[in-house]
mmCIF file of C-alpha atoms in Angstrom:
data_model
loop_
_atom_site.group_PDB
_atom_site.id
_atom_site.type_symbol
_atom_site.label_atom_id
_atom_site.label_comp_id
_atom_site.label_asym_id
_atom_site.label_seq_id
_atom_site.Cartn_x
_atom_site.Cartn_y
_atom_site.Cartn_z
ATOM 1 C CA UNK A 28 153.625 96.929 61.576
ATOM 2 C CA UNK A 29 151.165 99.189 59.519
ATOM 3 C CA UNK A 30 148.409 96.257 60.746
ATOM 4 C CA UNK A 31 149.181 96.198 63.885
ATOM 5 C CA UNK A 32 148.515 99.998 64.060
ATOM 6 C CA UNK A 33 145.606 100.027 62.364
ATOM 7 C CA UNK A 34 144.007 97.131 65.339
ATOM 8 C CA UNK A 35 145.269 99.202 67.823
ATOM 9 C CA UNK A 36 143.508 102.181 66.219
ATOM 10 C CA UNK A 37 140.539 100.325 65.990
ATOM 11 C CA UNK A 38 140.716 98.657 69.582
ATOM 12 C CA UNK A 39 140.725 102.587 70.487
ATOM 13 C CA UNK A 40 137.730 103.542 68.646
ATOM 14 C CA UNK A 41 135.957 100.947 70.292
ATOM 15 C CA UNK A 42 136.504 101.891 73.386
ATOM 16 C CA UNK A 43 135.996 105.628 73.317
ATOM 17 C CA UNK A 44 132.091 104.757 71.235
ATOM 18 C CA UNK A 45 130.800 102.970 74.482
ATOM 19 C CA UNK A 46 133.013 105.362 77.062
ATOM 20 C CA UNK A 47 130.181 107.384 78.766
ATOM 21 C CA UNK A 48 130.401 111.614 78.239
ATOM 22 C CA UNK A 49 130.026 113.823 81.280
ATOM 23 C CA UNK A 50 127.099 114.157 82.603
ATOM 24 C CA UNK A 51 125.533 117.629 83.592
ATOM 25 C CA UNK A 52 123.021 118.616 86.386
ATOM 26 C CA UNK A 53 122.498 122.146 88.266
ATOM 27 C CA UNK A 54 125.258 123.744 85.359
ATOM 28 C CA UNK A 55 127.676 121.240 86.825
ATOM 29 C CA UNK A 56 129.890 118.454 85.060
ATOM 30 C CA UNK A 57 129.897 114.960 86.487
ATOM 31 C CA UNK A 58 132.707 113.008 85.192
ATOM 32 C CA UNK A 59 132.262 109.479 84.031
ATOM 33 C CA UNK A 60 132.958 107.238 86.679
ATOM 34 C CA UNK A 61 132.004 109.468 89.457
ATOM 35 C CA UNK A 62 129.390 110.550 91.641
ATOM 36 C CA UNK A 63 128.412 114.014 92.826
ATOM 37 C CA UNK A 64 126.163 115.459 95.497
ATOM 38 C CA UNK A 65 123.679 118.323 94.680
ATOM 39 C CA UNK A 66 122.157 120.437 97.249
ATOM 40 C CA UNK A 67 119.142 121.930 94.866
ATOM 41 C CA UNK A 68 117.608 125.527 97.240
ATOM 42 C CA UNK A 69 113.838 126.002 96.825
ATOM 43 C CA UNK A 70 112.950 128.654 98.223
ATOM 44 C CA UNK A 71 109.512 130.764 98.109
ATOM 45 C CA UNK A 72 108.579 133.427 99.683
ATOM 46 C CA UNK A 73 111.217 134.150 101.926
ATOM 47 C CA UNK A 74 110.782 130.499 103.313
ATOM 48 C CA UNK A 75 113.841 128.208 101.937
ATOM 49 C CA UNK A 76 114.495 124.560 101.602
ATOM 50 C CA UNK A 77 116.617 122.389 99.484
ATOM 51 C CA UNK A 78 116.365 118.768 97.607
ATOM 52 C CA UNK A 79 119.835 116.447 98.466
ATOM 53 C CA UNK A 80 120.519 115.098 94.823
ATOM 54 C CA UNK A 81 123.384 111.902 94.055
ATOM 55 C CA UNK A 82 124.788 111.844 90.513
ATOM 56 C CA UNK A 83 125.995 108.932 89.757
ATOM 57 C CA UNK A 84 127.670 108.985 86.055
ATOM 58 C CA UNK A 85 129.227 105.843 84.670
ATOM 59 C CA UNK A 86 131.856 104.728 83.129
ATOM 60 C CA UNK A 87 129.683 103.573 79.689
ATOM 61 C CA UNK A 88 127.293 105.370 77.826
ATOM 62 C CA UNK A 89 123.778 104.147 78.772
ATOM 63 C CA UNK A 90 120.328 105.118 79.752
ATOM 64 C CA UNK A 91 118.914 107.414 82.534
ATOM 65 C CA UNK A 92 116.975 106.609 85.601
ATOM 66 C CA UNK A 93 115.529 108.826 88.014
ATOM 67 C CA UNK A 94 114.582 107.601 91.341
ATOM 68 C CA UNK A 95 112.719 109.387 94.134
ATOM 69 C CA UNK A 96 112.497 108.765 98.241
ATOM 70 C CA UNK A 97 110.928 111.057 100.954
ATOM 71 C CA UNK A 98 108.034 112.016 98.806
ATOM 72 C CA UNK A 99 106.513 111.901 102.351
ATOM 73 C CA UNK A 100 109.186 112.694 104.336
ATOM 74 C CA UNK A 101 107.601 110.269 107.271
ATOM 75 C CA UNK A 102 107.964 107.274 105.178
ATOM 76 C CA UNK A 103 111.539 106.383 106.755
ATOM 77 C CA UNK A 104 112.859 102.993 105.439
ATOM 78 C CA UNK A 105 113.081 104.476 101.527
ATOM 79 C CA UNK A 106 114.782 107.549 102.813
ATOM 80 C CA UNK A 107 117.563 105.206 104.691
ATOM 81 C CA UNK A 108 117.995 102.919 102.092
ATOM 82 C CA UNK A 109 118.445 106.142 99.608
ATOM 83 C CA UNK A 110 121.014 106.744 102.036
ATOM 84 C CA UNK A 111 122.761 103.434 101.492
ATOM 85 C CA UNK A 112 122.379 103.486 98.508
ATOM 86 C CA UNK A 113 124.862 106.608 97.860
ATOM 87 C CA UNK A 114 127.490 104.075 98.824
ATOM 88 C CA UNK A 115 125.849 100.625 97.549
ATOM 89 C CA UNK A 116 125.519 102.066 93.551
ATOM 90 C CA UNK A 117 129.215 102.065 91.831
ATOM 91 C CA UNK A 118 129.427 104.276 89.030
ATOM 92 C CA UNK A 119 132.878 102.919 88.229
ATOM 93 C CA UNK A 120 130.962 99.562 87.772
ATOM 94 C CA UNK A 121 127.513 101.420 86.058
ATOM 95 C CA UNK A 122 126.699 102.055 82.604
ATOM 96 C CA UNK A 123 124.546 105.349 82.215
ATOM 97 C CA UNK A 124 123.629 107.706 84.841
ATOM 98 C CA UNK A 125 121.417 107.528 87.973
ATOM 99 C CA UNK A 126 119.734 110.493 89.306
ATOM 100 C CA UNK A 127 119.191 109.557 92.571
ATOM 101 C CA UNK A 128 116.554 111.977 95.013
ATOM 102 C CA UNK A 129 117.633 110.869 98.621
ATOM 103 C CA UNK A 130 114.678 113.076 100.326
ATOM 104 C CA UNK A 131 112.313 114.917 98.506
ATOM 105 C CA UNK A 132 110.423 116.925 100.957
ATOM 106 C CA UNK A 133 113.039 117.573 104.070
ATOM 107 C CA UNK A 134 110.292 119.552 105.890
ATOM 108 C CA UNK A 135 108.691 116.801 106.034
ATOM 109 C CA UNK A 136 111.417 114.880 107.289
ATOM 110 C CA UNK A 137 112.267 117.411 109.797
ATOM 111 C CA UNK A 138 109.341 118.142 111.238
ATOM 112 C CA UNK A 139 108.113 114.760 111.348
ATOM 113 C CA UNK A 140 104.856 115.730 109.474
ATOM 114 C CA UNK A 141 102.898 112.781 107.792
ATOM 115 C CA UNK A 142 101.778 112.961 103.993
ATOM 116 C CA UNK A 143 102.214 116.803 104.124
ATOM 117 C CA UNK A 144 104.943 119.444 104.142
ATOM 118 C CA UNK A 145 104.610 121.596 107.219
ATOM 119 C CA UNK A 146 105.311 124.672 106.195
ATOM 120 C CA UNK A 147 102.110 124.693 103.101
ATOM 121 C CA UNK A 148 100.299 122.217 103.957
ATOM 122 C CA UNK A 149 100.701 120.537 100.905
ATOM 123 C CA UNK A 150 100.783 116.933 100.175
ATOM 124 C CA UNK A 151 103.707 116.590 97.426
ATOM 125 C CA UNK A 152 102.518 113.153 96.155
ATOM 126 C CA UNK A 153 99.257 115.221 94.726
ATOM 127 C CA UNK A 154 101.216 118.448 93.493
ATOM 128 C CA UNK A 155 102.655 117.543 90.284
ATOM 129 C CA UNK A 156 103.449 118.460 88.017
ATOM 130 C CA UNK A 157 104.083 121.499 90.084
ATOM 131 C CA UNK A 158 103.942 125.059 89.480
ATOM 132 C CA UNK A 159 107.406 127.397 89.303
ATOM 133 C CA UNK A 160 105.682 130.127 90.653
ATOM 134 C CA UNK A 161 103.030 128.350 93.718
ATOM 135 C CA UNK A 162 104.172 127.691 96.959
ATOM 136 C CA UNK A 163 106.850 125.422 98.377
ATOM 137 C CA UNK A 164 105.638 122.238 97.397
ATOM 138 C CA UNK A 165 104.424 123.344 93.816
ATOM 139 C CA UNK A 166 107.856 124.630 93.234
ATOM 140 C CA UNK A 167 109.829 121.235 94.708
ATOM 141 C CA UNK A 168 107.680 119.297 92.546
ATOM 142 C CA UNK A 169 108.108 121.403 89.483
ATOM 143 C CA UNK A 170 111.663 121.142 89.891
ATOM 144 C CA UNK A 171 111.360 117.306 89.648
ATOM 145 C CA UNK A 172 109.162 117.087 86.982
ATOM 146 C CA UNK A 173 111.062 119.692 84.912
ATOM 147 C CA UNK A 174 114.592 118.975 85.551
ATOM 148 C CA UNK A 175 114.715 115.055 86.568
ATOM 149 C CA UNK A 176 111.804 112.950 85.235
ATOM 150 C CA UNK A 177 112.291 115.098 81.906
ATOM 151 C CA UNK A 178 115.202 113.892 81.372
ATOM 152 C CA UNK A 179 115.117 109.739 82.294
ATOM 153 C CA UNK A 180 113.946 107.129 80.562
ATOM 154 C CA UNK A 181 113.029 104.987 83.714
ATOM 155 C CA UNK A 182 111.755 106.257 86.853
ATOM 156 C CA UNK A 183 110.960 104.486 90.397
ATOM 157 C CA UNK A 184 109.192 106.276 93.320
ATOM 158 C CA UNK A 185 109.769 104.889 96.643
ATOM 159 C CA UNK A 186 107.532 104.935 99.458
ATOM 160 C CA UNK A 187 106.487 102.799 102.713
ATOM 161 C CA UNK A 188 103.225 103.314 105.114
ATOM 162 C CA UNK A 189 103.523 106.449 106.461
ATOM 163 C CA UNK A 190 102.746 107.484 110.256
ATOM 164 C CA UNK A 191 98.899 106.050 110.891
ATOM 165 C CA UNK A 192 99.694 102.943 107.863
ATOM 166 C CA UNK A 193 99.895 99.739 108.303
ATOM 167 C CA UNK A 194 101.039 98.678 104.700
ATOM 168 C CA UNK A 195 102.321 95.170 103.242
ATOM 169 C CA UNK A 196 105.291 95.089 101.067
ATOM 170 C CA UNK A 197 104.840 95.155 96.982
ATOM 171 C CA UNK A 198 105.916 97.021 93.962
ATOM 172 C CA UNK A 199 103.152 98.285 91.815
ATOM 173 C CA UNK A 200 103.752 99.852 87.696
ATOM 174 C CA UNK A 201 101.596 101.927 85.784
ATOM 175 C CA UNK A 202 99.345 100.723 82.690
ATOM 176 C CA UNK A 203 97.535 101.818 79.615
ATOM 177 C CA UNK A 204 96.223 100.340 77.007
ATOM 178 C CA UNK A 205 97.470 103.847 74.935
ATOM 179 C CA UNK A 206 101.010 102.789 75.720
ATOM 180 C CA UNK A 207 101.316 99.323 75.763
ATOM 181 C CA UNK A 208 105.122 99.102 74.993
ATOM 182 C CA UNK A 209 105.629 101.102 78.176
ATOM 183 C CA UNK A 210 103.733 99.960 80.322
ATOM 184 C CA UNK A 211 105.012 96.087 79.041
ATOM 185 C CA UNK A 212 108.707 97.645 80.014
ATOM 186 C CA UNK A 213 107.404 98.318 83.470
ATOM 187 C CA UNK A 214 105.634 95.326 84.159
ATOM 188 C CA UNK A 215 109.050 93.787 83.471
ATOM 189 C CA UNK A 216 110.331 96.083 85.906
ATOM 190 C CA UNK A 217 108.235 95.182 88.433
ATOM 191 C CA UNK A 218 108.802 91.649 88.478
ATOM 192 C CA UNK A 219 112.492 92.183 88.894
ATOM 193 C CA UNK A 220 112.695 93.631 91.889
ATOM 194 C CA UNK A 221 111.934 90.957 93.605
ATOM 195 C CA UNK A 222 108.409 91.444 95.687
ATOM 196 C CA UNK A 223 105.681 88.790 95.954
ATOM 197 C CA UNK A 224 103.014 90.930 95.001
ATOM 198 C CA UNK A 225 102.781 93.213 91.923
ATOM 199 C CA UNK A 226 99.935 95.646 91.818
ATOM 200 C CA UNK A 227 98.712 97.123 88.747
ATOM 201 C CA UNK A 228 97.970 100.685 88.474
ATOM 202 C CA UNK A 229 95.471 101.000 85.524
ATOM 203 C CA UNK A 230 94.875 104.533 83.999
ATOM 204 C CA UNK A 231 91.938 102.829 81.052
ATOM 205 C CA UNK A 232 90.396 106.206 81.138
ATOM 206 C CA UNK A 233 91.702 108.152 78.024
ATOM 207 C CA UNK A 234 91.502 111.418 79.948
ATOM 208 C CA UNK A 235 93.735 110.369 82.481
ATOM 209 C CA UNK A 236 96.539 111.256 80.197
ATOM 210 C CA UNK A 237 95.383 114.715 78.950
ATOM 211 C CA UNK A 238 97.571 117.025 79.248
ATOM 212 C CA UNK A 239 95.009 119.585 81.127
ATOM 213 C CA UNK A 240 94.110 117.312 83.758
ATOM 214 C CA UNK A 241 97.355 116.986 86.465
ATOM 215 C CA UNK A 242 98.908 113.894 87.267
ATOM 216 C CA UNK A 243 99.321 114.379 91.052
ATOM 217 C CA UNK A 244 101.467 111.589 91.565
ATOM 218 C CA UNK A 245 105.132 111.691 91.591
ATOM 219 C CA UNK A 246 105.325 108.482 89.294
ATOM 220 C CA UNK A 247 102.064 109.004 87.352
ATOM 221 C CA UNK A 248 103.583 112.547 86.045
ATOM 222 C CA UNK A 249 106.563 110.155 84.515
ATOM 223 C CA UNK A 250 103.855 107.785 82.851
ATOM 224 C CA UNK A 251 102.391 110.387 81.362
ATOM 225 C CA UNK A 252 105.423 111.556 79.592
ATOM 226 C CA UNK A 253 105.524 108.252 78.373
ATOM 227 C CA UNK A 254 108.289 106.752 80.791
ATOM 228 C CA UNK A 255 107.846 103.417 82.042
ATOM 229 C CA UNK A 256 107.249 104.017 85.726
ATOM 230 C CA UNK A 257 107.271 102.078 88.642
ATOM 231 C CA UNK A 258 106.235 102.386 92.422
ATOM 232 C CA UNK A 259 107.934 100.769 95.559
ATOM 233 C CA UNK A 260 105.528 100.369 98.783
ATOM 234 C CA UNK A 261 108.007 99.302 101.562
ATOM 235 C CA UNK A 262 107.455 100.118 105.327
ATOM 236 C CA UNK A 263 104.876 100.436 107.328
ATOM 237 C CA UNK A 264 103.441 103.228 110.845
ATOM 238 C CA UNK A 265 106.386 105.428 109.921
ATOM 239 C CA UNK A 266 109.061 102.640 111.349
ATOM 240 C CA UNK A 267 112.494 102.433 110.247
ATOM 241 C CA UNK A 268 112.762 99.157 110.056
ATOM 242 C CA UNK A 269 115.922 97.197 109.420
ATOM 243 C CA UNK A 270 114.030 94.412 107.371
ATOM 244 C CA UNK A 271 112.266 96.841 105.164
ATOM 245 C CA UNK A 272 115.254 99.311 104.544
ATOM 246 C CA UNK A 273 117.310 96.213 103.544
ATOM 247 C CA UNK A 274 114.341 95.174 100.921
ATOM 248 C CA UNK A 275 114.206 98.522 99.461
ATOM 249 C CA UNK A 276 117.987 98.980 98.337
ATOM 250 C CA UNK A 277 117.798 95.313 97.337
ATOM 251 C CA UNK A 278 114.746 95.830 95.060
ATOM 252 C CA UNK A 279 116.428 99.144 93.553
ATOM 253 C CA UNK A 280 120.018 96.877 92.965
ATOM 254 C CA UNK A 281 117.741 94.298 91.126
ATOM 255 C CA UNK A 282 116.558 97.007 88.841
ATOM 256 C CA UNK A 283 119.620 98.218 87.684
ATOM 257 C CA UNK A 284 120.694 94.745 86.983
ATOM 258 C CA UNK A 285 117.074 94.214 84.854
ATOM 259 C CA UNK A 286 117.830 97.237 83.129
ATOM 260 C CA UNK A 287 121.615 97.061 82.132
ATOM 261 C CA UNK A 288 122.384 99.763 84.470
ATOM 262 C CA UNK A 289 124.657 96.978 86.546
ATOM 263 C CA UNK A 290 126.175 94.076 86.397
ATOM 264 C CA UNK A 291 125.692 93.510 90.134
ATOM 265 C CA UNK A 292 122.620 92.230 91.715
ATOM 266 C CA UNK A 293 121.054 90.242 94.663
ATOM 267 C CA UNK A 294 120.337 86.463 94.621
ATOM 268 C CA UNK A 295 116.244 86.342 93.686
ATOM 269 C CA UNK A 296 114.630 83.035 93.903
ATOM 270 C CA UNK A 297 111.527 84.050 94.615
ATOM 271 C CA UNK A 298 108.270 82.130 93.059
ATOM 272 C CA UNK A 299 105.999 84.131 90.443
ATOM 273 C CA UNK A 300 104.799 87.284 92.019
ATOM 274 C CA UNK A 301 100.708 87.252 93.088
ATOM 275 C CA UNK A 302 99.461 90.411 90.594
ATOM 276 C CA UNK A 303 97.076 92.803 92.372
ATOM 277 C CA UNK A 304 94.805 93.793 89.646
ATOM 278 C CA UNK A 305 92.277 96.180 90.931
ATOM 279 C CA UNK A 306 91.949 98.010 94.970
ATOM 280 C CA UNK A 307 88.778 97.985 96.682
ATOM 281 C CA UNK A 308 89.023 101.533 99.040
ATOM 282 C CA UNK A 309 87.373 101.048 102.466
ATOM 283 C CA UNK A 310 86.224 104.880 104.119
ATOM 284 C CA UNK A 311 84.940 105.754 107.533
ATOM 285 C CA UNK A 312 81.453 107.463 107.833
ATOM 286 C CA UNK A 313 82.172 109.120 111.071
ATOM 287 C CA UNK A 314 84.928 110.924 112.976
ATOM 288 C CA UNK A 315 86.109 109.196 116.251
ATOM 289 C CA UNK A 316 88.797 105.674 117.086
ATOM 290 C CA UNK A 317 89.018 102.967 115.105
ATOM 291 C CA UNK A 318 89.615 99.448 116.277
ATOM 292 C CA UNK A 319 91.201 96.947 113.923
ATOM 293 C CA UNK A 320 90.747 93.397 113.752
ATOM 294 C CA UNK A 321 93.011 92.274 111.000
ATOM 295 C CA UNK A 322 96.737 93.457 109.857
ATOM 296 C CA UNK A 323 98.098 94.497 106.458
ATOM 297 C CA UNK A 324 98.941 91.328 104.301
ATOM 298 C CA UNK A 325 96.058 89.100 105.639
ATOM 299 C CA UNK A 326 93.962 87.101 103.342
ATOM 300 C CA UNK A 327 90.338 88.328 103.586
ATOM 301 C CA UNK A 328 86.427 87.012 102.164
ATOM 302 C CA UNK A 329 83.709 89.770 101.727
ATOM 303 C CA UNK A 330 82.313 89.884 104.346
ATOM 304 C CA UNK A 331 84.690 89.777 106.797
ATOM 305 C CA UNK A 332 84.700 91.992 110.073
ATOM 306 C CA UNK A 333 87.877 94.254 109.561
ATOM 307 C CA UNK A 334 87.282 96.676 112.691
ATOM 308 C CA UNK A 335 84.710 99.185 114.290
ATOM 309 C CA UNK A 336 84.683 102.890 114.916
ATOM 310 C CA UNK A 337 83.232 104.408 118.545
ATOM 311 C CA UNK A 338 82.519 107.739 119.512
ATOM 312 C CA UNK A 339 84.601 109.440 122.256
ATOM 313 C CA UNK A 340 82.439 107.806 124.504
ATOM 314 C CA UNK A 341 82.882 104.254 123.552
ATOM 315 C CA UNK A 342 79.735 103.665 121.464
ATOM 316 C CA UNK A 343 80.167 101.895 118.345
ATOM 317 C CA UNK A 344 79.133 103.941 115.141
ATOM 318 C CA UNK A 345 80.087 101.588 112.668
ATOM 319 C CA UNK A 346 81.211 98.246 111.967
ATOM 320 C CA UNK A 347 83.442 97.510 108.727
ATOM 321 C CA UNK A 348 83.189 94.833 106.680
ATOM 322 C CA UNK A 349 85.498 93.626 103.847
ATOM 323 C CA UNK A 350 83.374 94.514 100.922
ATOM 324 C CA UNK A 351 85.116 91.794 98.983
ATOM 325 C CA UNK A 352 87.836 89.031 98.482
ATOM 326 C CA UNK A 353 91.298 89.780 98.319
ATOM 327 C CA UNK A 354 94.354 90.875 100.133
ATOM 328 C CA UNK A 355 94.754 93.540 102.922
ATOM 329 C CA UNK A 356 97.236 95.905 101.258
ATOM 330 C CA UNK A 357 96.428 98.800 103.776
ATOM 331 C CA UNK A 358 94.582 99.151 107.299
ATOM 332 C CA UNK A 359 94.804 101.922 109.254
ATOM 333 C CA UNK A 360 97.175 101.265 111.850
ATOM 334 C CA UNK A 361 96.257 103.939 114.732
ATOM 335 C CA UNK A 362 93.201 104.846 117.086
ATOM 336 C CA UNK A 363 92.130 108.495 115.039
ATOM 337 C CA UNK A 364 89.781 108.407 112.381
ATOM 338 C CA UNK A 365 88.362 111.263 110.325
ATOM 339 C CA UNK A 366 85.169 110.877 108.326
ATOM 340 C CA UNK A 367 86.091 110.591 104.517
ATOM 341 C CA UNK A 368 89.467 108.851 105.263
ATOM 342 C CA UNK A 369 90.514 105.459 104.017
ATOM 343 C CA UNK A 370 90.653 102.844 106.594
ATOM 344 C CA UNK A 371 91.958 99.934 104.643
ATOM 345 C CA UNK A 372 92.455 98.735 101.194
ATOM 346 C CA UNK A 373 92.156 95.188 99.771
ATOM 347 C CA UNK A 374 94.274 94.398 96.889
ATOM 348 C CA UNK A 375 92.233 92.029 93.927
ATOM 349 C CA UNK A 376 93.890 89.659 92.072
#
């Protein structure tokens, strides 16, 4: 009798060492096994906003991951499938905790404003890591930095092509030769999620990752805390398209599988992933319309005719030319043009 006690005893240690503790965000507990919803205000100068945050705490003790959509709040197909995903991600089947950011910059979701937030100005995807005391978008990116990526030990940022892109699908992770071991883990990310084309984000450059110099980008301000981060380009012209939205929540399922967040995951037979290794950035000289020949995810030779810019009068100013071999990743998928702005990219391998 005494044995069979002391099993039982033992059977219950067991399971209370891997049952996962509350969880707690915004001074509130989330119960293993649960989800919550956060409404996070941001307000500055008597101007207000908010962040829509999902909790999702499971039922073992695990890991963190953070995971951002809506950094541009015109990028639609990551902000739907951060909406499915609310229902698709069971914490009563999850070990850890997912911090999921449905919509990151709602101005910019609500007043349909490309790359920036309407009400600064500012372009969130080059404000981190934020300021607590600048204007809106300082603050909403301090407040990820600070009280999400700080606390993960993954983190994905989702975007597509926003209004003017035409963009091809990949997933791209962050490298340095500093932090090998992380950037290994997300390389390993990357190829789980199921894309055919992994692009590499080198930061070589030692003072990319001084503290003094910002990190801009949403997932660059996770590298640099040493967090293996990874990138999601998924959409394209600001279209909320069925396909694309169904790829993203796939790719993010996948994840949590790779990373022994889930058990559950989609079917991926895909062949090896082409790796992007360095972008070739293509800018106009003039403003005026652009005309392009070729589409995101076309194979191109340097030398190739890509488009032409005219004046508002029809003459052609310039003629652009791949400038070498690769893959369109990028081409800018409407008439306006300004002078210093990227007309396409063209991924290496």
């Amino acid at each position: 009798m005494m044995k069979k006690i002391m099993i039982l005893s033992m059977l219950i240690l067991v399971q209370y060492s891997f049952a996962q503790t509350s969880f707690t965000f915004q001074g509130k507990q989330v119960a293993a096994g649960t989800k919550a919803h956060f409404k996070v205000p941001i307000e500055d100068d008597g101007v207000s906003t908010f962040i829509p945050i999902t909790i999702f705490n499971g039922v073992e003790d695990g890991e963190t991951i953070g995971i951002t959509a809506g950094v541009h709040g015109y990028e639609y197909p990551p902000i739907i499938a951060a909406q499915n995903l609310i229902k698709s991600i069971d914490p009563k089947h999850l070990k850890g905790v997912v911090i999921l950011v449905q919509l990151a910059n709602v101005e910019s979701f609500l007043g349909r404003s490309p790359f920036t937030n309407p009400i600064d100005d500012k372009n969130l995807n080059r404000s981190f890591p934020g300021k607590k005391d600048g204007s809106l978008t300082d603050k909403i990116a301090y407040f990820i930095s600070d009280e999400i990526i700080s606390r993960v030990d993954y983190f994905l940022d989702i975007h597509a092509g926003d209004a003017s892109e035409d963009l091809m699908h990949y997933v791209g992770y962050y490298r340095n030769p500093d932090f090998s071991e992380i950037s290994e883990t997300g390389r390993k990310m990357a190829l789980s999620m199921g894309f055919d084309h992994v692009v590499i984000f080198d930061t070589d450059k030692k003072e990319y990752m001084n503290d003094d110099k910002p990190s801009l980008y949403t997932s660059a301000d996770a590298f640099k805390r040493g967090i293996p981060a990874v990138d999601i380009e998924c959409g394209r012209l600001g279209i909320p398209e069925a396909e694309a939205v169904e790829q993203v929540e796939k790719s993010v399922i996948n994840l949590l599988k790779h990373l022994n967040f889930s058990e559950e995951s989609e079917e991926n037979d895909q062949n090896p992933p082409i790796i992007i290794k360095n972008r070739i950035y293509i800018e106009s000289n003039f403003d005026g319309i652009f005309y392009p020949l070729k589409s995101a995810g076309e194979y191109v030779v340097k030398g190739t005719k890509l488009g032409y810019t005219t004046d508002f009068f029809g003459t052609i100013q310039e003629t652009i030319y791949a400038n070498g071999d690769g893959l369109l990743l990028i081409v800018l998928g409407t008439p306006a043009v300004n002078k210093g702005e990227t007309m396409s990219v063209i991924g290496v391998f």
